[in-house]
Coordinates of C-alpha atoms and ligand atoms in Angstrom, one line a residue:
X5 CA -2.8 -27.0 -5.6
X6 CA -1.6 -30.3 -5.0
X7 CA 1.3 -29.7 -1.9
X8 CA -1.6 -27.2 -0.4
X9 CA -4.1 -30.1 -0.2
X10 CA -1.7 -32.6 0.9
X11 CA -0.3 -30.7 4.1
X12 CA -3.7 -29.6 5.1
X13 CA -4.5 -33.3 5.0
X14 CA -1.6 -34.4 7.1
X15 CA -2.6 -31.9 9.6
X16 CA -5.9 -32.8 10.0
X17 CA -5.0 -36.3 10.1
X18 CA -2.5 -35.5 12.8
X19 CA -4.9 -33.4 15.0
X20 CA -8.0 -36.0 14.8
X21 CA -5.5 -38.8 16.0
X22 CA -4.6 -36.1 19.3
X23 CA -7.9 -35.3 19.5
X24 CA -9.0 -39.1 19.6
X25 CA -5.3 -39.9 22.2
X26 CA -6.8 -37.0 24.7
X27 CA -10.8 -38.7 24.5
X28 CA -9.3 -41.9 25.1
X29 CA -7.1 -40.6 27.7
X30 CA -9.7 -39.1 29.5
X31 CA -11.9 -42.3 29.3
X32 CA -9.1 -44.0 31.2
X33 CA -8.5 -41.0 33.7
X34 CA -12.3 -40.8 34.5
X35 CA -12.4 -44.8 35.1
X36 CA -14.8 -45.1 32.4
X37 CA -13.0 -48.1 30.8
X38 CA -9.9 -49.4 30.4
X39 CA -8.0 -48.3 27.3
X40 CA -4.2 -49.8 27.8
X41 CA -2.1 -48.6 25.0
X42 CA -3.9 -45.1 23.8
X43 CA -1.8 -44.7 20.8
X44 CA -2.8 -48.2 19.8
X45 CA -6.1 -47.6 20.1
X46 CA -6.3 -44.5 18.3
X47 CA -4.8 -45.3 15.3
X48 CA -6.7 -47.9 15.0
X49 CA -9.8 -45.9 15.5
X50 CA -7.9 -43.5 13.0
X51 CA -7.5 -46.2 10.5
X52 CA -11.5 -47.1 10.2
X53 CA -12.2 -43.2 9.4
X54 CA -12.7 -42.4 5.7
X55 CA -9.8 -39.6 6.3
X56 CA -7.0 -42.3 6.7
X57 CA -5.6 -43.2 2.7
X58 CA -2.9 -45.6 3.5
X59 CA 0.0 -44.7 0.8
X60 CA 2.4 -47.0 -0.3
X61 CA 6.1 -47.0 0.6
X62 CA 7.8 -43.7 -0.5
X63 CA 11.0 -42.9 -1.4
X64 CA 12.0 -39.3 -0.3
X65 CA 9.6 -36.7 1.3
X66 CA 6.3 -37.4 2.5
X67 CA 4.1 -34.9 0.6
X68 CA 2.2 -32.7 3.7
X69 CA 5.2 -33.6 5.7
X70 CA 7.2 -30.8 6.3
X71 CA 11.2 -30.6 8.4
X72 CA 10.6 -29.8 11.7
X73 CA 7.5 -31.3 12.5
X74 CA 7.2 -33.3 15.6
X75 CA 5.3 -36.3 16.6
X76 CA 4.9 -37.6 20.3
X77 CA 3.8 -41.3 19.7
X78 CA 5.6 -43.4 17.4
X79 CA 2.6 -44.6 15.7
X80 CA 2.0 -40.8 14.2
X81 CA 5.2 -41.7 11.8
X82 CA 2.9 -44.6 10.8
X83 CA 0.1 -42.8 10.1
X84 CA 1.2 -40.1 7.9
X85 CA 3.4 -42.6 6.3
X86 CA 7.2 -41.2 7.3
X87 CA 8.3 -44.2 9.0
X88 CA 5.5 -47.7 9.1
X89 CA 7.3 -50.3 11.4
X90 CA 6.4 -49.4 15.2
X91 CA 9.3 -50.7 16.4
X92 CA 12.4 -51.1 13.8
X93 CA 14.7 -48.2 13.1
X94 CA 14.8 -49.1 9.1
X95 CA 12.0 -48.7 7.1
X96 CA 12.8 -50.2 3.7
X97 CA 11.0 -50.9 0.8
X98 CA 12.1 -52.4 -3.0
X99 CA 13.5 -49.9 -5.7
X100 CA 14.2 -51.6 -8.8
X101 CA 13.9 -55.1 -7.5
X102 CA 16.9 -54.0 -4.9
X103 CA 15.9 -53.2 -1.2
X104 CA 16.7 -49.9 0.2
X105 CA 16.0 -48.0 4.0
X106 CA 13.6 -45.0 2.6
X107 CA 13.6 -44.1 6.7
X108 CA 15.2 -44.3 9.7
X109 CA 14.5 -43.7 13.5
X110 CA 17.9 -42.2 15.2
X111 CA 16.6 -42.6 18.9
X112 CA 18.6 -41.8 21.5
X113 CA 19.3 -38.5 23.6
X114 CA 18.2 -35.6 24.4
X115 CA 17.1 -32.6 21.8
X116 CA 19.6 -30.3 23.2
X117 CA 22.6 -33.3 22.6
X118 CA 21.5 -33.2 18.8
X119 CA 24.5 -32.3 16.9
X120 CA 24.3 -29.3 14.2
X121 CA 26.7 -30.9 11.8
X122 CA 24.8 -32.2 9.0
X123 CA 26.6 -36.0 9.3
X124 CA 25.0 -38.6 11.1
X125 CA 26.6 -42.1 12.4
X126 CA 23.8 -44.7 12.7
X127 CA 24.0 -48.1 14.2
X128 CA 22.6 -50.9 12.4
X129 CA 20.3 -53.3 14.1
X130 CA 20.2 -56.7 15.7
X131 CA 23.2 -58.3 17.9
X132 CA 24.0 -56.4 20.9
X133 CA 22.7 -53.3 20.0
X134 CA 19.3 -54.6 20.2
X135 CA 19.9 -55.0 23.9
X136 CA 20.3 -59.3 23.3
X137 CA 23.3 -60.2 25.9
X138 CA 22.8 -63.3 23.9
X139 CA 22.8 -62.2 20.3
X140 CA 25.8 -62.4 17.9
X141 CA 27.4 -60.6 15.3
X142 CA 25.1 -58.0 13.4
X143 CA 24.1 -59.9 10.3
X144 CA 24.1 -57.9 6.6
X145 CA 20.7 -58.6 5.7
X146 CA 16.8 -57.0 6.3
X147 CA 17.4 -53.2 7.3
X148 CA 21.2 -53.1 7.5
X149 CA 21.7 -54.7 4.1
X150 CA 19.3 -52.1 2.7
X151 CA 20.9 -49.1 4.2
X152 CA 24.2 -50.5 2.9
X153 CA 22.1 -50.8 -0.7
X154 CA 21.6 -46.8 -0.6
X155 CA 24.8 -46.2 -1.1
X156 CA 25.1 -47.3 -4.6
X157 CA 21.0 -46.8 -5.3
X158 CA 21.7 -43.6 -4.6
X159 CA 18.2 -43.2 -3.1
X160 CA 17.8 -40.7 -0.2
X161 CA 16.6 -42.3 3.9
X162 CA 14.4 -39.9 5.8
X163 CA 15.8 -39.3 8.9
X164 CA 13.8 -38.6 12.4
X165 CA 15.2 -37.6 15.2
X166 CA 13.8 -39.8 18.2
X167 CA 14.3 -38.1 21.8
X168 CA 13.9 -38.9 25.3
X169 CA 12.2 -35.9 27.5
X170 CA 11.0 -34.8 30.4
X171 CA 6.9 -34.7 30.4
X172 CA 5.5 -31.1 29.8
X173 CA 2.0 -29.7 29.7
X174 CA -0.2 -31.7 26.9
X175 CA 1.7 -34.9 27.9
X176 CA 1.7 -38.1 30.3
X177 CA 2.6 -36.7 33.8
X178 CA 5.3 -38.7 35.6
X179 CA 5.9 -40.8 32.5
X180 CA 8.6 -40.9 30.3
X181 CA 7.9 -39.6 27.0
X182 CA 9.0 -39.1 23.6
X183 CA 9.5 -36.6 20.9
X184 CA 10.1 -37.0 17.0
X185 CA 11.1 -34.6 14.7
X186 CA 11.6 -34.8 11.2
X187 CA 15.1 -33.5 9.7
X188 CA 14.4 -33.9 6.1
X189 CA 16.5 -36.0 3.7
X190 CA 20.0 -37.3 3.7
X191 CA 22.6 -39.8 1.7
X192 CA 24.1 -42.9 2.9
X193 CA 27.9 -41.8 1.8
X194 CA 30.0 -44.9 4.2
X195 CA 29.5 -48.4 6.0
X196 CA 31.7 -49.9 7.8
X197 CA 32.0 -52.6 10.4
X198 CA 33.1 -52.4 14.2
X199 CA 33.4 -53.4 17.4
X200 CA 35.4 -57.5 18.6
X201 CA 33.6 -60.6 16.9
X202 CA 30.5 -61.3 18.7
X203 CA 29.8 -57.9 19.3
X204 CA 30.4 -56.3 15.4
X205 CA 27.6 -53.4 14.6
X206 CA 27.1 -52.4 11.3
X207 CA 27.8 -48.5 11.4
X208 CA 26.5 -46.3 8.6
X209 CA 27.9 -42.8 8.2
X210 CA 24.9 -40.0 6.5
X211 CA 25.5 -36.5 5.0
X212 CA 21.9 -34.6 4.9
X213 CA 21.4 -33.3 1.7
X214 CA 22.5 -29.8 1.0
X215 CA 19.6 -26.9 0.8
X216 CA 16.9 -28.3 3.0
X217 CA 15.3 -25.5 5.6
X218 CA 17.3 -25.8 9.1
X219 CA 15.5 -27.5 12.7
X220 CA 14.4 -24.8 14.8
X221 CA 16.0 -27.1 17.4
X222 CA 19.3 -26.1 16.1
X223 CA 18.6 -22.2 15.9
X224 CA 17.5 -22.6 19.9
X225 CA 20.1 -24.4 21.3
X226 CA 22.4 -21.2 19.3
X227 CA 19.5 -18.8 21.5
X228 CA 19.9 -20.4 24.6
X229 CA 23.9 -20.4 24.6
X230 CA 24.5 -17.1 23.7
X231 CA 25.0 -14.4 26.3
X232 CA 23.6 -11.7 24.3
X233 CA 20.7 -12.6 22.2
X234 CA 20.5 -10.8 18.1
X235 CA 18.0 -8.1 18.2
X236 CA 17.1 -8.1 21.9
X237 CA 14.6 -4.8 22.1
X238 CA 13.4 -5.6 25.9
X239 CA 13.6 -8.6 28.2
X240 CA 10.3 -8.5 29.7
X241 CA 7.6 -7.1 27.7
X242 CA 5.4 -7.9 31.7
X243 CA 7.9 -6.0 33.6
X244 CA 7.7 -9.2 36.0
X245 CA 3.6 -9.4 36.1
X246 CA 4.3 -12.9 34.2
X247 CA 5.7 -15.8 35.9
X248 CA 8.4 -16.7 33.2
X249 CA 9.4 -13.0 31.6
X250 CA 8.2 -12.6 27.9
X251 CA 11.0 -10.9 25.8
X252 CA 10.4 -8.9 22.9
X253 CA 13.0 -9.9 19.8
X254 CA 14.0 -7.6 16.1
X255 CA 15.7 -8.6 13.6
X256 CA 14.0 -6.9 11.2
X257 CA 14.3 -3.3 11.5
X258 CA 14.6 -1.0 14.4
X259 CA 11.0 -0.4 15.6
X260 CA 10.3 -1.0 19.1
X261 CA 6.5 -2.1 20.5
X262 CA 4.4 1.0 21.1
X263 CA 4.0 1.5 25.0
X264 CA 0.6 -0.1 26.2
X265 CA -0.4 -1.4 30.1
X266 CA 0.8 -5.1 30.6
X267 CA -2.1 -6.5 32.5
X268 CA -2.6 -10.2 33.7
X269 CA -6.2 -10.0 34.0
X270 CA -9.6 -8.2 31.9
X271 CA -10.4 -5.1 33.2
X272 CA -14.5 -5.3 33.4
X273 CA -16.6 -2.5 33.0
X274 CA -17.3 -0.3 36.1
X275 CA -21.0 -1.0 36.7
X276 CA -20.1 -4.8 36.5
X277 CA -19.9 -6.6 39.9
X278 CA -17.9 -10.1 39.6
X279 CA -19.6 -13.1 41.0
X280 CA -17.8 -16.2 41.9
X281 CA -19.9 -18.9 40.7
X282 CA -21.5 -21.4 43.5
X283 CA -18.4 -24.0 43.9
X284 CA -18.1 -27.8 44.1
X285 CA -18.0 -29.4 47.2
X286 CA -14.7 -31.6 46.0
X287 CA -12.0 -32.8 48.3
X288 CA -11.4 -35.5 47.0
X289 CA -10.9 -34.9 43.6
X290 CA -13.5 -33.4 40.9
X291 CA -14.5 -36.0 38.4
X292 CA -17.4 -37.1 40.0
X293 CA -20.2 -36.7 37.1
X294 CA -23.2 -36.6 39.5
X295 CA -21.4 -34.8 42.7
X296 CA -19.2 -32.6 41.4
X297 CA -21.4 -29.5 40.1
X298 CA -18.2 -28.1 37.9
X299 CA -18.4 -32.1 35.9
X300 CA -21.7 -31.4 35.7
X301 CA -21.8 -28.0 33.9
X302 CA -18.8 -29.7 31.7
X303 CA -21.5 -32.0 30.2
X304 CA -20.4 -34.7 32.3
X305 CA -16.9 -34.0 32.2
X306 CA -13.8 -32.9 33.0
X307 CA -12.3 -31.0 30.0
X308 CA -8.8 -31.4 30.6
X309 CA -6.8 -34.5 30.7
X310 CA -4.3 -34.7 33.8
X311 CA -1.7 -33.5 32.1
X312 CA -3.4 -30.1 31.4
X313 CA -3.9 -30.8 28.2
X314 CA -7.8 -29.6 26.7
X315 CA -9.7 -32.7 25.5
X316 CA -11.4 -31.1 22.7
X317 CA -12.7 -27.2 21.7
X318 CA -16.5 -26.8 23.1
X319 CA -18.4 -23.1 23.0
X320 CA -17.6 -23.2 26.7
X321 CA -15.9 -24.8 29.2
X322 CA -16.0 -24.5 33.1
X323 CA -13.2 -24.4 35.1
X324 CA -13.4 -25.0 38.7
X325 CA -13.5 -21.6 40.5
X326 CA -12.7 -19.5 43.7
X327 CA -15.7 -20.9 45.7
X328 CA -15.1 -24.9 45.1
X329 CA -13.4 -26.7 48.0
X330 CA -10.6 -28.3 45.5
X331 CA -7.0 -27.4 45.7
X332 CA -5.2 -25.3 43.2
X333 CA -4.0 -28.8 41.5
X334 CA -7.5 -29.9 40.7
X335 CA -7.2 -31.2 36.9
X336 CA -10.5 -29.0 36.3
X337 CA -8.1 -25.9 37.0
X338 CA -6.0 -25.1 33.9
X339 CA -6.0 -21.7 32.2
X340 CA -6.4 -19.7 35.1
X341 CA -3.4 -20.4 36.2
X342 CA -1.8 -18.5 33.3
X343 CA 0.9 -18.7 31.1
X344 CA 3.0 -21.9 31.9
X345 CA 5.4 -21.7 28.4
X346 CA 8.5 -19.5 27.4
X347 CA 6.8 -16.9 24.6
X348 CA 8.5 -14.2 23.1
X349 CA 7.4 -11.4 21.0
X350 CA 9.3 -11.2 17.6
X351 CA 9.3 -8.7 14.3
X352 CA 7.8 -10.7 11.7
X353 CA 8.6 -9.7 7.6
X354 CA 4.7 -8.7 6.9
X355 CA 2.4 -8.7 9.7
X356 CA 4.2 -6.3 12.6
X357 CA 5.0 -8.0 15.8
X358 CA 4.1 -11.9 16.2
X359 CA 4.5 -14.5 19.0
X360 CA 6.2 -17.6 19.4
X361 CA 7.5 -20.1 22.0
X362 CA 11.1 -21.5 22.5
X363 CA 10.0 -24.6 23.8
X364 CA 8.1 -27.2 21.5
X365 CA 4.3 -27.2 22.4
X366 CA 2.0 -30.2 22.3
X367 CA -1.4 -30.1 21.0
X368 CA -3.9 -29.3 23.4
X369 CA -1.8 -27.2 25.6
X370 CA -2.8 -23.8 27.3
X371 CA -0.9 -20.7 25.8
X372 CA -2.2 -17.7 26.9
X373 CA -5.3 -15.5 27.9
X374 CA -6.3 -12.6 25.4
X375 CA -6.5 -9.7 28.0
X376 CA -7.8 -6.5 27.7
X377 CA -10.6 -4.0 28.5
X378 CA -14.3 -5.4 28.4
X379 CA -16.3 -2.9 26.5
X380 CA -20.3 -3.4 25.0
X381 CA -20.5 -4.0 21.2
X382 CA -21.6 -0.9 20.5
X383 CA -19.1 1.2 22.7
X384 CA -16.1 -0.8 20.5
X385 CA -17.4 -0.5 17.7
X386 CA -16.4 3.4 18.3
X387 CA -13.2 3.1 18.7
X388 CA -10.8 4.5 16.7
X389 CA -8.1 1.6 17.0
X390 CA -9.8 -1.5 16.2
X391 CA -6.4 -3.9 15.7
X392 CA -6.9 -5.0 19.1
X393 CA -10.3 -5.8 19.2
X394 CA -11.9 -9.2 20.2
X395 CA -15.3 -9.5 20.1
X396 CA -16.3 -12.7 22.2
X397 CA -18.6 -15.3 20.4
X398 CA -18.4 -18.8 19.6
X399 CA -15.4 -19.1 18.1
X400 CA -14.2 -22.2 17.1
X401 CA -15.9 -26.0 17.4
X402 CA -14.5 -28.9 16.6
X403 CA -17.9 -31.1 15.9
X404 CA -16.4 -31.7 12.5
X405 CA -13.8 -33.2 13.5
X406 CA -15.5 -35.6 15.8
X407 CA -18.7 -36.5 14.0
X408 CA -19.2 -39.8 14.3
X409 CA -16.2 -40.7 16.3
X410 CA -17.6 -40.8 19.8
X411 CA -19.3 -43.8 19.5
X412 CA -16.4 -45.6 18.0
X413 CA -14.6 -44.4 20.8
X414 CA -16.8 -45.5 23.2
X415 CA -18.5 -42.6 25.0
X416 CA -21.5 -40.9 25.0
X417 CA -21.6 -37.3 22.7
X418 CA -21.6 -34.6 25.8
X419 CA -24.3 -31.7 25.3
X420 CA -22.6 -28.4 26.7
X421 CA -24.2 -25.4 26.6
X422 CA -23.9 -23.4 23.1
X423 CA -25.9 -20.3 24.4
X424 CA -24.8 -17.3 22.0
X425 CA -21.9 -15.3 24.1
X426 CA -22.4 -12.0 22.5
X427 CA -23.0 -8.2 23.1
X428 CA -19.0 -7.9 24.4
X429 CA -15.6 -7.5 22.5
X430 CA -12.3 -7.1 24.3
X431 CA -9.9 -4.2 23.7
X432 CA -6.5 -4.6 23.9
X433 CA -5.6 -1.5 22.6
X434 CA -4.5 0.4 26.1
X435 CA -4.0 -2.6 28.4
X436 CA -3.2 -6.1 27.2
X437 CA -1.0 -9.2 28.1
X438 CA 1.0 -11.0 24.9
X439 CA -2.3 -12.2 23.9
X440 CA -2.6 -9.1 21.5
X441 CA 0.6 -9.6 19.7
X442 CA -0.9 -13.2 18.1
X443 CA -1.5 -12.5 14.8
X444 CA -4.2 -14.1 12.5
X445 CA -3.5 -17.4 10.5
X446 CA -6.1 -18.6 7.7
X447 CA -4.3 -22.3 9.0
X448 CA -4.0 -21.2 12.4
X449 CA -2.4 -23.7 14.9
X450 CA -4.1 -21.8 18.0
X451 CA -7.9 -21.5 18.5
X452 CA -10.0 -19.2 21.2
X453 CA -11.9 -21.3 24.1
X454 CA -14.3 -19.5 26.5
X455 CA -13.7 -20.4 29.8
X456 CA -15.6 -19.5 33.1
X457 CA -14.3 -19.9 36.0
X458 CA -14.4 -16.8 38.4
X459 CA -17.6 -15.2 37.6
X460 CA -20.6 -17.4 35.8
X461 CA -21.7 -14.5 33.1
X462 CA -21.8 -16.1 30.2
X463 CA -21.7 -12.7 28.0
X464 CA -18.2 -12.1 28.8
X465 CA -16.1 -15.3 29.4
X466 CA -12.1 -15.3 29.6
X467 CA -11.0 -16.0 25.8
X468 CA -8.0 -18.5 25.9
X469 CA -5.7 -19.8 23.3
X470 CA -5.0 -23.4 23.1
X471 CA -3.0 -25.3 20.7
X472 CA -4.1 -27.4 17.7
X473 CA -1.5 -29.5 17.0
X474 CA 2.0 -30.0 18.1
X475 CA 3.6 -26.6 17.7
X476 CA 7.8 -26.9 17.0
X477 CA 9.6 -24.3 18.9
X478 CA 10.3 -20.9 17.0
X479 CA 6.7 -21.2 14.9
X480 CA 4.7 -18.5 14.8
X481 CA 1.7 -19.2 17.0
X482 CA -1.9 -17.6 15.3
X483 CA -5.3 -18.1 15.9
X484 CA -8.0 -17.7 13.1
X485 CA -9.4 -14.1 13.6
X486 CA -13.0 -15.3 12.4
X487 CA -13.7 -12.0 10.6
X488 CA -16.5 -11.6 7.9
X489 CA -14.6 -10.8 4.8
X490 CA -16.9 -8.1 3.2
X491 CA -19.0 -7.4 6.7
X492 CA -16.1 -4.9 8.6
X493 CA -17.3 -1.3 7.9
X494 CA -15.9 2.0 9.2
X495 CA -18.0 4.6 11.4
X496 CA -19.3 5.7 8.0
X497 CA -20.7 2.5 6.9
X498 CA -17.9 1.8 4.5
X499 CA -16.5 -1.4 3.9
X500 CA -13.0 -1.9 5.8
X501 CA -10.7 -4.0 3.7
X502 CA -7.9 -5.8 5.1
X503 CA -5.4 -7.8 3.3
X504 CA -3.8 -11.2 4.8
X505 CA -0.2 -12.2 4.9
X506 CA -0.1 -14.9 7.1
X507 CA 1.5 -16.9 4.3
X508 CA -0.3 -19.9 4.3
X509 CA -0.3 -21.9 1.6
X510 CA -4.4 -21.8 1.6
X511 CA -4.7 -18.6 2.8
X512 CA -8.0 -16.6 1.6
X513 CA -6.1 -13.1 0.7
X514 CA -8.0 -11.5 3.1
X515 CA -8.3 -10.8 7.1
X516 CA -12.0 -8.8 6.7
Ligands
SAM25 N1 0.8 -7.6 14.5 C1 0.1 -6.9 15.6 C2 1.1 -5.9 16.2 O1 2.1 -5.6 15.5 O2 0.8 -5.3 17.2 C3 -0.4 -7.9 16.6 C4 -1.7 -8.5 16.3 S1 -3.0 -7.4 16.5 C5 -4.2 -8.2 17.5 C6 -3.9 -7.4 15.0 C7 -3.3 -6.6 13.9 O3 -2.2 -7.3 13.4 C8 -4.3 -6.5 12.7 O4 -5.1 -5.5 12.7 C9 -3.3 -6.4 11.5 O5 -2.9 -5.1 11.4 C10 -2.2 -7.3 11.9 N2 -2.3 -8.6 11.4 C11 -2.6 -9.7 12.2 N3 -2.6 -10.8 11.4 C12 -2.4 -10.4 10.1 C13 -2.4 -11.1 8.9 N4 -2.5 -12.4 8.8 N5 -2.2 -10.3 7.8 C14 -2.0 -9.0 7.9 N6 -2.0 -8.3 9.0 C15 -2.2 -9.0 10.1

């Protein structure tokens, strides 16, 4: 299927460019080389790799691109073709020999300022507006004539939302960054000029087009005023064992969660005895690839960027632990210091009780730990409730993704250790965190990572969920469950069939 292909495409586009933003990132961090502008540098990277098709201008939607999804470089827009100049807020291309805008940039603000009403005043460009104390009158030509040519082409502008906001976990620390979102299609309906002569804009006035699926920005700025949220069922799921509470939200029907333990860390099995792994002698910061002993076990490396954010998905990574001489902030400290986003736990239509965030998430970021009871293989495999089962393994790898790239990038391919975690699975069926509520996704935008970082026993590391991609707020977060469709069987050596409804558009019709 054609729209199937294409959005898997622009994902995977999407998450190679992150992917590449964070290695280049963590070149610069680690004082390896000087990058200067990372997005820059990526896309070009991006561009040389046989995935990149440059398309032509477009008029309407991007097909792969869907309303709601967010970029946080400008560049991205470029890439998957929604908006190509890096800099001007019209796009515009030739329709019939006449030029039109097929996109603009509305920057300005703040996400929660973004008005619901579906009209939208736009200033054209040049004169003062552009900031010019010199400039003129705006001049009816380039972009502003061709988003005064829409009216009568009739053609529909893209529109994306670009906002100012404060730096969150997967982005630059202390800088000021950006978000985009994409709010479909709408119709230049007015122009009109304003403003004293040397100082006229160009304004244009544009109506979105009727039908198109609503920003989740919209329906959380609704959550977040209301006193009394629809379909509250509790407002901590944690009872106050999570830092930021975890509500649990129905809108479905009138089911409630069934009672289990909220726990914040694995319960291990009796006869195991936890051993803090021998520390790093860091004071003065871990990134030291021959001192630091935690760099060393990462390969080389420090996994994280310093915003938090996970460079790339390895079998295992090592966090610094309880015996290094770092502080809590070391950047080689991440998931175990738990969840740092608003989740709640929401009815879904078809697969019982999912989770999502409120707040958008960028790709790389830590969710959650998948907590639980640490049993042996065997003993799980005896349980009577296997829906909260995790058998720990190597889960998810994105060589793929990378092959090849590391040398265009300009570092060496790390070696970390790909020794076979096996012989444990996690039960979350008595005792779990909000872990057990993500449901599986055959086009997941959450994967498992092993981390170690309190104990050094490589058959039972913590399993934590980071994201893929850039996650909008509202989405339901899944991992892929990485079950063997045809190899589940019952005590009785019968084949356990389970059918999917995550609703992907390539989904496989089946969980095991
Ligand atoms: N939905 C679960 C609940 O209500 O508690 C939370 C996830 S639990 C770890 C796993 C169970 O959720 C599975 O055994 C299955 O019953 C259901 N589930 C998860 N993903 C699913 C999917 N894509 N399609 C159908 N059922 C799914």
């Amino acid at each position: 299927d054609h729209d199937v292909d294409a959005r898997s495409k622009v994902r995977k586009l999407l998450q190679l460019f992150q992917a590449i933003c964070r290695k280049l990132m963590q070149v610069e961090e680690q004082g390896i080389r000087n990058v200067g502008r990372v997005d820059f540098e990526a896309s070009k990277v991006l561009k040389n790799d046989p995935i990149y098709k440059k398309l032509g201008p477009i008029v309407g939607n991007i097909p792969g691109v869907e309303i709601g999804d967010e970029f946080h470089f400008r560049v991205e827009l470029s890439i998957v073709g929604l908006h190509r100049p890096n800099q001007a807020g019209i796009n515009t291309a030739k329709v019939n020999g006449v030029p039109v805008a097929i996109s603009i940039v509305a920057s300005g603000g703040y996400p929660n300022e973004l008005s619901s009403s579906d009209e939208l005043i736009y200033t054209g460009s040049g004169g003062k507006a552009g900031g010019n104390k010199e400039a003129d009158d705006q001049k009816l030509e380039r972009g502003n004539l061709a988003l005064k040519n829409c009216i009568e082409a009739k053609t529909p502008v893209r529109v994306i939302h670009g906002f100012k906001g404060q730096s969150k976990v997967g982005q630059s620390r202390g800088k000021q960054t950006s978000t985009f979102v994409y709010d479909g299609l709408y119709e230049v309906v007015e122009c009109w000029k304003e403003g004293p002569k040397g100082e006229m804009v160009f304004k244009y006035k544009l109506r979105r087009i009727a039908g198109q699926a609503e920003l989740a920005l919209h329906a959380v700025k609704v959550t977040r005023k209301s006193k009394v949220r629809e379909g509250l069922c509790l407002s901590d799921i944690s009872q106050g064992f999570e830092r930021i509470p975890i509500c649990v939200i129905n809108t479905i029907d009138d089911m409630r969660p069934a009672p289990f333990r909220y726990i914040t860390q694995v319960i291990y099995p009796p006869w195991y005895e936890e051993e803090p792994p021998a520390g790093c002698d860091c004071t003065n910061g871990c990134s030291d690839s021959i001192r630091c002993g935690c760099v060393v076990k990462n390969g080389g490396e420090i996994p994280f960027n310093f915003n938090g954010a996970i460079v790339e998905a390895r079998p295992l990574i090592h966090e610094c632990g309880p015996s290094c001489r770092c502080p809590p902030t070391c950047h080689n400290r991440v998931s175990q210091h738990g969840i740092k986003i608003p989740l709640e736990i929401f009815k879904t239509g078809q697969t019982g009780w999912g989770v999502r965030s409120l707040s958008s998430i960028s790709s790389g970021s830590f969710i959650c730990e998948y907590n639980g009871k640490l049993l042996e293989d065997e003993e799980a495999e005896k349980r009577q409730n296997d829906e909260y089962l995790f058998d720990i393994g190597d889960n998810y790898h994105d060589e793929e993704l990378w092959k090849g790239l590391k040398s265009v990038v300009g570092v060496q391919s790390s070696t970390s250790s790909s020794k076979t975690m096996e012989g444990f699975t996690i039960d979350a069926a008595e005792c779990g965190n909000v872990g057990r509520f993500i449901n599986h996704s055959c086009s997941p935008n959450l994967y498992a990572q092993n981390v170690l970082w309190d104990h050094d026993d490589m058959r039972m590391p913590h399993v934590m969920f980071f994201a893929l991609e850039n996650i909008p707020p509202l989405q339901e977060l899944t991992y892929h469950y990485n079950y063997k469709v045809g190899q589940v069987y019952d005590k009785n050596g019968e084949e356990k069939v389970k059918h999917c409804y995550c609703g992907a558009s390539d989904c496989c019709g089946r969980l095991h």
